[in-house]
Amino acid sequence: MTPRLLERYEKTVLPKLREQLGRSNRLALPRLEKIVINMGVGAAISEKKYLEEAVDALAQIAGQKPVVTRARKSIAGFKLREGMAIGCMVTLRGRRMYEFLDRLTSLALPRVRDFRGVDPKAFDGHGNYSLGLSEQLVFPELNPDKYSRPQGMTITIVTSTDSDDEARELLRSLGMPFRSE
């Protein structure tokens, strides 16, 4: 079964972008390449249980097993040693990417307290968009009783274009709730 956001992209977003940008070649139009979800768990230095909780939560949110990230160098002030597990991340592509973006825009973001839209300027200059969530419990698939502490995450949406304006228009067409200026 095709994800509804992928269907929407092919049926409505592509023709709209083709007309707006004046490009007839489908491959020259902006598209989503991947979504990277990252959870940094600084408390995992002292308590391994927090990292296990974060890995479990991220696996439920993303629908695939996350990779545990490790410290690249030692920092004595943080009691951090090289190679210690300090977070987890997952890279979504294809169908899972579209399903996740659909759940993010239609279910999770509206559940954020005092939500007025995401920042339309959070692009990196190369067409990639990043946003942070302060709590993982905005995703409805997580049971709030199971997780003892709130854990934030960063979500990076990578597009095929180098232009922030084209990427913004792509995400707006896909239903990303940008804050009005």
mmCIF file of C-alpha atoms in Angstrom:
data_model
loop_
_atom_site.group_PDB
_atom_site.id
_atom_site.type_symbol
_atom_site.label_atom_id
_atom_site.label_comp_id
_atom_site.label_asym_id
_atom_site.label_seq_id
_atom_site.Cartn_x
_atom_site.Cartn_y
_atom_site.Cartn_z
ATOM 1 C CA MET A 1 0.000 0.000 0.000
ATOM 2 C CA THR A 2 1.351 3.430 -0.965
ATOM 3 C CA PRO A 3 1.650 6.002 1.863
ATOM 4 C CA ARG A 4 -0.888 8.797 1.426
ATOM 5 C CA LEU A 5 1.781 11.521 1.526
ATOM 6 C CA LEU A 6 3.723 9.825 -1.307
ATOM 7 C CA GLU A 7 0.498 9.641 -3.332
ATOM 8 C CA ARG A 8 -0.151 13.315 -2.639
ATOM 9 C CA TYR A 9 3.411 14.183 -3.675
ATOM 10 C CA GLU A 10 3.068 12.384 -7.016
ATOM 11 C CA LYS A 11 -0.483 13.518 -7.841
ATOM 12 C CA THR A 12 -0.650 17.142 -6.631
ATOM 13 C CA VAL A 13 2.727 18.425 -5.406
ATOM 14 C CA LEU A 14 4.829 17.456 -8.453
ATOM 15 C CA PRO A 15 2.515 19.133 -11.025
ATOM 16 C CA LYS A 16 2.308 22.240 -8.819
ATOM 17 C CA LEU A 17 6.124 22.441 -8.471
ATOM 18 C CA ARG A 18 6.585 21.745 -12.197
ATOM 19 C CA GLU A 19 4.384 24.742 -12.990
ATOM 20 C CA GLN A 20 5.905 27.024 -10.323
ATOM 21 C CA LEU A 21 9.546 26.300 -11.131
ATOM 22 C CA GLY A 22 9.092 25.948 -14.884
ATOM 23 C CA ARG A 23 10.914 22.619 -15.142
ATOM 24 C CA SER A 24 9.578 19.761 -17.216
ATOM 25 C CA ASN A 25 12.106 17.145 -16.076
ATOM 26 C CA ARG A 26 10.754 15.257 -13.038
ATOM 27 C CA LEU A 27 14.249 14.634 -11.678
ATOM 28 C CA ALA A 28 15.027 18.369 -11.662
ATOM 29 C CA LEU A 29 12.175 18.992 -9.205
ATOM 30 C CA PRO A 30 12.819 19.003 -5.449
ATOM 31 C CA ARG A 31 12.033 15.787 -3.561
ATOM 32 C CA LEU A 32 12.608 14.297 -0.134
ATOM 33 C CA GLU A 33 15.740 12.175 0.136
ATOM 34 C CA LYS A 34 15.781 11.138 3.791
ATOM 35 C CA ILE A 35 14.722 12.054 7.310
ATOM 36 C CA VAL A 36 17.212 11.679 10.162
ATOM 37 C CA ILE A 37 15.897 11.506 13.729
ATOM 38 C CA ASN A 38 18.475 11.942 16.492
ATOM 39 C CA MET A 39 18.145 11.651 20.270
ATOM 40 C CA GLY A 40 21.079 12.787 22.381
ATOM 41 C CA VAL A 41 20.901 11.180 25.811
ATOM 42 C CA GLY A 42 23.442 12.973 27.997
ATOM 43 C CA ALA A 43 22.099 11.288 31.126
ATOM 44 C CA ALA A 44 23.181 7.920 29.671
ATOM 45 C CA ILE A 45 26.676 8.603 31.043
ATOM 46 C CA SER A 46 25.485 7.935 34.584
ATOM 47 C CA GLU A 47 22.357 5.818 33.982
ATOM 48 C CA LYS A 48 22.310 3.232 31.141
ATOM 49 C CA LYS A 49 18.537 2.760 31.566
ATOM 50 C CA TYR A 50 17.853 6.166 29.960
ATOM 51 C CA LEU A 51 19.594 5.178 26.737
ATOM 52 C CA GLU A 52 17.618 1.922 26.553
ATOM 53 C CA GLU A 53 14.376 3.894 26.998
ATOM 54 C CA ALA A 54 15.393 6.328 24.232
ATOM 55 C CA VAL A 55 16.288 3.488 21.843
ATOM 56 C CA ASP A 56 12.938 1.797 22.531
ATOM 57 C CA ALA A 57 10.983 5.048 22.042
ATOM 58 C CA LEU A 58 12.819 5.893 18.808
ATOM 59 C CA ALA A 59 12.210 2.370 17.468
ATOM 60 C CA GLN A 60 8.468 2.774 18.086
ATOM 61 C CA ILE A 61 8.360 6.259 16.548
ATOM 62 C CA ALA A 62 10.400 5.452 13.432
ATOM 63 C CA GLY A 63 9.357 1.863 12.817
ATOM 64 C CA GLN A 64 12.926 0.626 12.519
ATOM 65 C CA LYS A 65 15.774 -0.102 14.912
ATOM 66 C CA PRO A 66 17.959 2.927 15.747
ATOM 67 C CA VAL A 67 21.747 2.976 15.793
ATOM 68 C CA VAL A 68 23.422 3.785 19.120
ATOM 69 C CA THR A 69 25.782 6.755 18.723
ATOM 70 C CA ARG A 70 29.036 6.901 20.643
ATOM 71 C CA ALA A 71 31.250 9.757 21.863
ATOM 72 C CA ARG A 72 34.061 10.623 19.463
ATOM 73 C CA LYS A 73 36.379 12.055 22.095
ATOM 74 C CA SER A 74 36.773 12.241 25.853
ATOM 75 C CA ILE A 75 35.657 15.361 27.750
ATOM 76 C CA ALA A 76 36.665 15.322 31.421
ATOM 77 C CA GLY A 77 34.259 18.113 32.420
ATOM 78 C CA PHE A 78 31.294 16.007 31.301
ATOM 79 C CA LYS A 79 32.758 12.742 32.689
ATOM 80 C CA LEU A 80 32.672 11.492 29.110
ATOM 81 C CA ARG A 81 35.041 8.891 27.701
ATOM 82 C CA GLU A 82 35.678 8.138 24.050
ATOM 83 C CA GLY A 83 33.392 5.354 22.817
ATOM 84 C CA MET A 84 30.680 5.761 25.482
ATOM 85 C CA ALA A 85 27.097 5.390 24.229
ATOM 86 C CA ILE A 86 25.495 8.855 24.402
ATOM 87 C CA GLY A 87 22.538 8.776 22.014
ATOM 88 C CA CYS A 88 20.718 7.088 19.179
ATOM 89 C CA MET A 89 19.656 7.947 15.652
ATOM 90 C CA VAL A 90 17.706 6.518 12.755
ATOM 91 C CA THR A 91 17.667 7.383 9.034
ATOM 92 C CA LEU A 92 14.364 6.929 7.221
ATOM 93 C CA ARG A 93 14.062 6.605 3.444
ATOM 94 C CA GLY A 94 11.339 5.576 1.023
ATOM 95 C CA ARG A 95 7.905 4.584 2.347
ATOM 96 C CA ARG A 96 8.844 4.850 6.027
ATOM 97 C CA MET A 97 10.062 8.407 5.454
ATOM 98 C CA TYR A 98 6.727 9.487 3.944
ATOM 99 C CA GLU A 99 4.726 7.675 6.647
ATOM 100 C CA PHE A 100 6.787 9.339 9.388
ATOM 101 C CA LEU A 101 6.449 12.822 7.861
ATOM 102 C CA ASP A 102 2.693 12.310 7.558
ATOM 103 C CA ARG A 103 2.434 11.308 11.247
ATOM 104 C CA LEU A 104 4.698 14.198 12.263
ATOM 105 C CA THR A 105 2.691 16.889 10.473
ATOM 106 C CA SER A 106 -0.821 15.560 11.087
ATOM 107 C CA LEU A 107 -0.562 13.980 14.570
ATOM 108 C CA ALA A 108 2.567 14.900 16.529
ATOM 109 C CA LEU A 109 3.111 18.614 15.848
ATOM 110 C CA PRO A 110 -0.509 19.624 16.619
ATOM 111 C CA ARG A 111 -0.117 17.894 20.012
ATOM 112 C CA VAL A 112 2.792 20.151 21.003
ATOM 113 C CA ARG A 113 1.714 22.544 23.736
ATOM 114 C CA ASP A 114 1.203 26.158 22.509
ATOM 115 C CA PHE A 115 2.001 25.149 18.911
ATOM 116 C CA ARG A 116 1.783 28.020 16.430
ATOM 117 C CA GLY A 117 3.693 26.451 13.550
ATOM 118 C CA VAL A 118 7.297 25.551 12.855
ATOM 119 C CA ASP A 119 9.935 28.161 12.023
ATOM 120 C CA PRO A 120 10.019 28.821 8.253
ATOM 121 C CA LYS A 121 13.658 30.019 8.500
ATOM 122 C CA ALA A 122 15.186 26.839 10.002
ATOM 123 C CA PHE A 123 16.862 25.837 6.738
ATOM 124 C CA ASP A 124 20.628 25.314 6.527
ATOM 125 C CA GLY A 125 21.286 27.120 3.222
ATOM 126 C CA HIS A 126 21.365 23.840 1.241
ATOM 127 C CA GLY A 127 17.659 22.983 1.265
ATOM 128 C CA ASN A 128 17.642 20.864 4.430
ATOM 129 C CA TYR A 129 15.204 21.583 7.263
ATOM 130 C CA SER A 130 15.772 20.853 10.974
ATOM 131 C CA LEU A 131 13.387 21.043 13.876
ATOM 132 C CA GLY A 132 13.582 20.002 17.493
ATOM 133 C CA LEU A 133 10.964 18.483 19.744
ATOM 134 C CA SER A 134 11.422 18.851 23.492
ATOM 135 C CA GLU A 135 9.437 15.723 24.308
ATOM 136 C CA GLN A 136 8.957 12.388 22.543
ATOM 137 C CA LEU A 137 5.501 11.830 24.047
ATOM 138 C CA VAL A 138 3.803 13.986 21.371
ATOM 139 C CA PHE A 139 3.813 10.847 19.213
ATOM 140 C CA PRO A 140 0.604 8.903 19.912
ATOM 141 C CA GLU A 141 2.240 5.466 19.530
ATOM 142 C CA LEU A 142 4.195 5.929 22.775
ATOM 143 C CA ASN A 143 2.670 4.917 26.113
ATOM 144 C CA PRO A 144 3.335 7.807 28.571
ATOM 145 C CA ASP A 145 3.374 5.453 31.582
ATOM 146 C CA LYS A 146 6.329 3.502 30.185
ATOM 147 C CA TYR A 147 8.770 6.435 29.955
ATOM 148 C CA SER A 148 10.083 7.922 33.198
ATOM 149 C CA ARG A 149 11.672 11.103 31.827
ATOM 150 C CA PRO A 150 10.942 13.387 28.878
ATOM 151 C CA GLN A 151 13.441 13.012 26.048
ATOM 152 C CA GLY A 152 13.866 15.481 23.192
ATOM 153 C CA MET A 153 14.866 14.823 19.614
ATOM 154 C CA THR A 154 16.010 16.613 16.497
ATOM 155 C CA ILE A 155 14.481 15.839 13.122
ATOM 156 C CA THR A 156 16.346 16.744 9.923
ATOM 157 C CA ILE A 157 14.524 16.596 6.603
ATOM 158 C CA VAL A 158 16.975 16.323 3.688
ATOM 159 C CA THR A 159 15.785 17.405 0.241
ATOM 160 C CA SER A 160 17.363 17.046 -3.197
ATOM 161 C CA THR A 161 17.505 20.789 -3.868
ATOM 162 C CA ASP A 162 20.166 23.325 -2.843
ATOM 163 C CA SER A 163 17.665 26.171 -2.631
ATOM 164 C CA ASP A 164 15.959 26.905 0.683
ATOM 165 C CA ASP A 165 13.021 28.543 -1.106
ATOM 166 C CA GLU A 166 12.364 25.467 -3.261
ATOM 167 C CA ALA A 167 12.652 23.181 -0.232
ATOM 168 C CA ARG A 168 10.296 25.443 1.758
ATOM 169 C CA GLU A 169 7.739 25.286 -1.047
ATOM 170 C CA LEU A 170 8.087 21.486 -1.229
ATOM 171 C CA LEU A 171 7.539 21.077 2.520
ATOM 172 C CA ARG A 172 4.658 23.567 2.532
ATOM 173 C CA SER A 173 2.994 21.587 -0.274
ATOM 174 C CA LEU A 174 3.478 18.368 1.692
ATOM 175 C CA GLY A 175 1.614 19.895 4.651
ATOM 176 C CA MET A 176 4.376 21.180 6.931
ATOM 177 C CA PRO A 177 2.663 23.742 9.225
ATOM 178 C CA PHE A 178 4.973 26.750 8.871
ATOM 179 C CA ARG A 179 4.364 29.714 11.160
ATOM 180 C CA SER A 180 2.964 32.707 9.284
ATOM 181 C CA GLU A 181 5.223 35.755 9.244
#
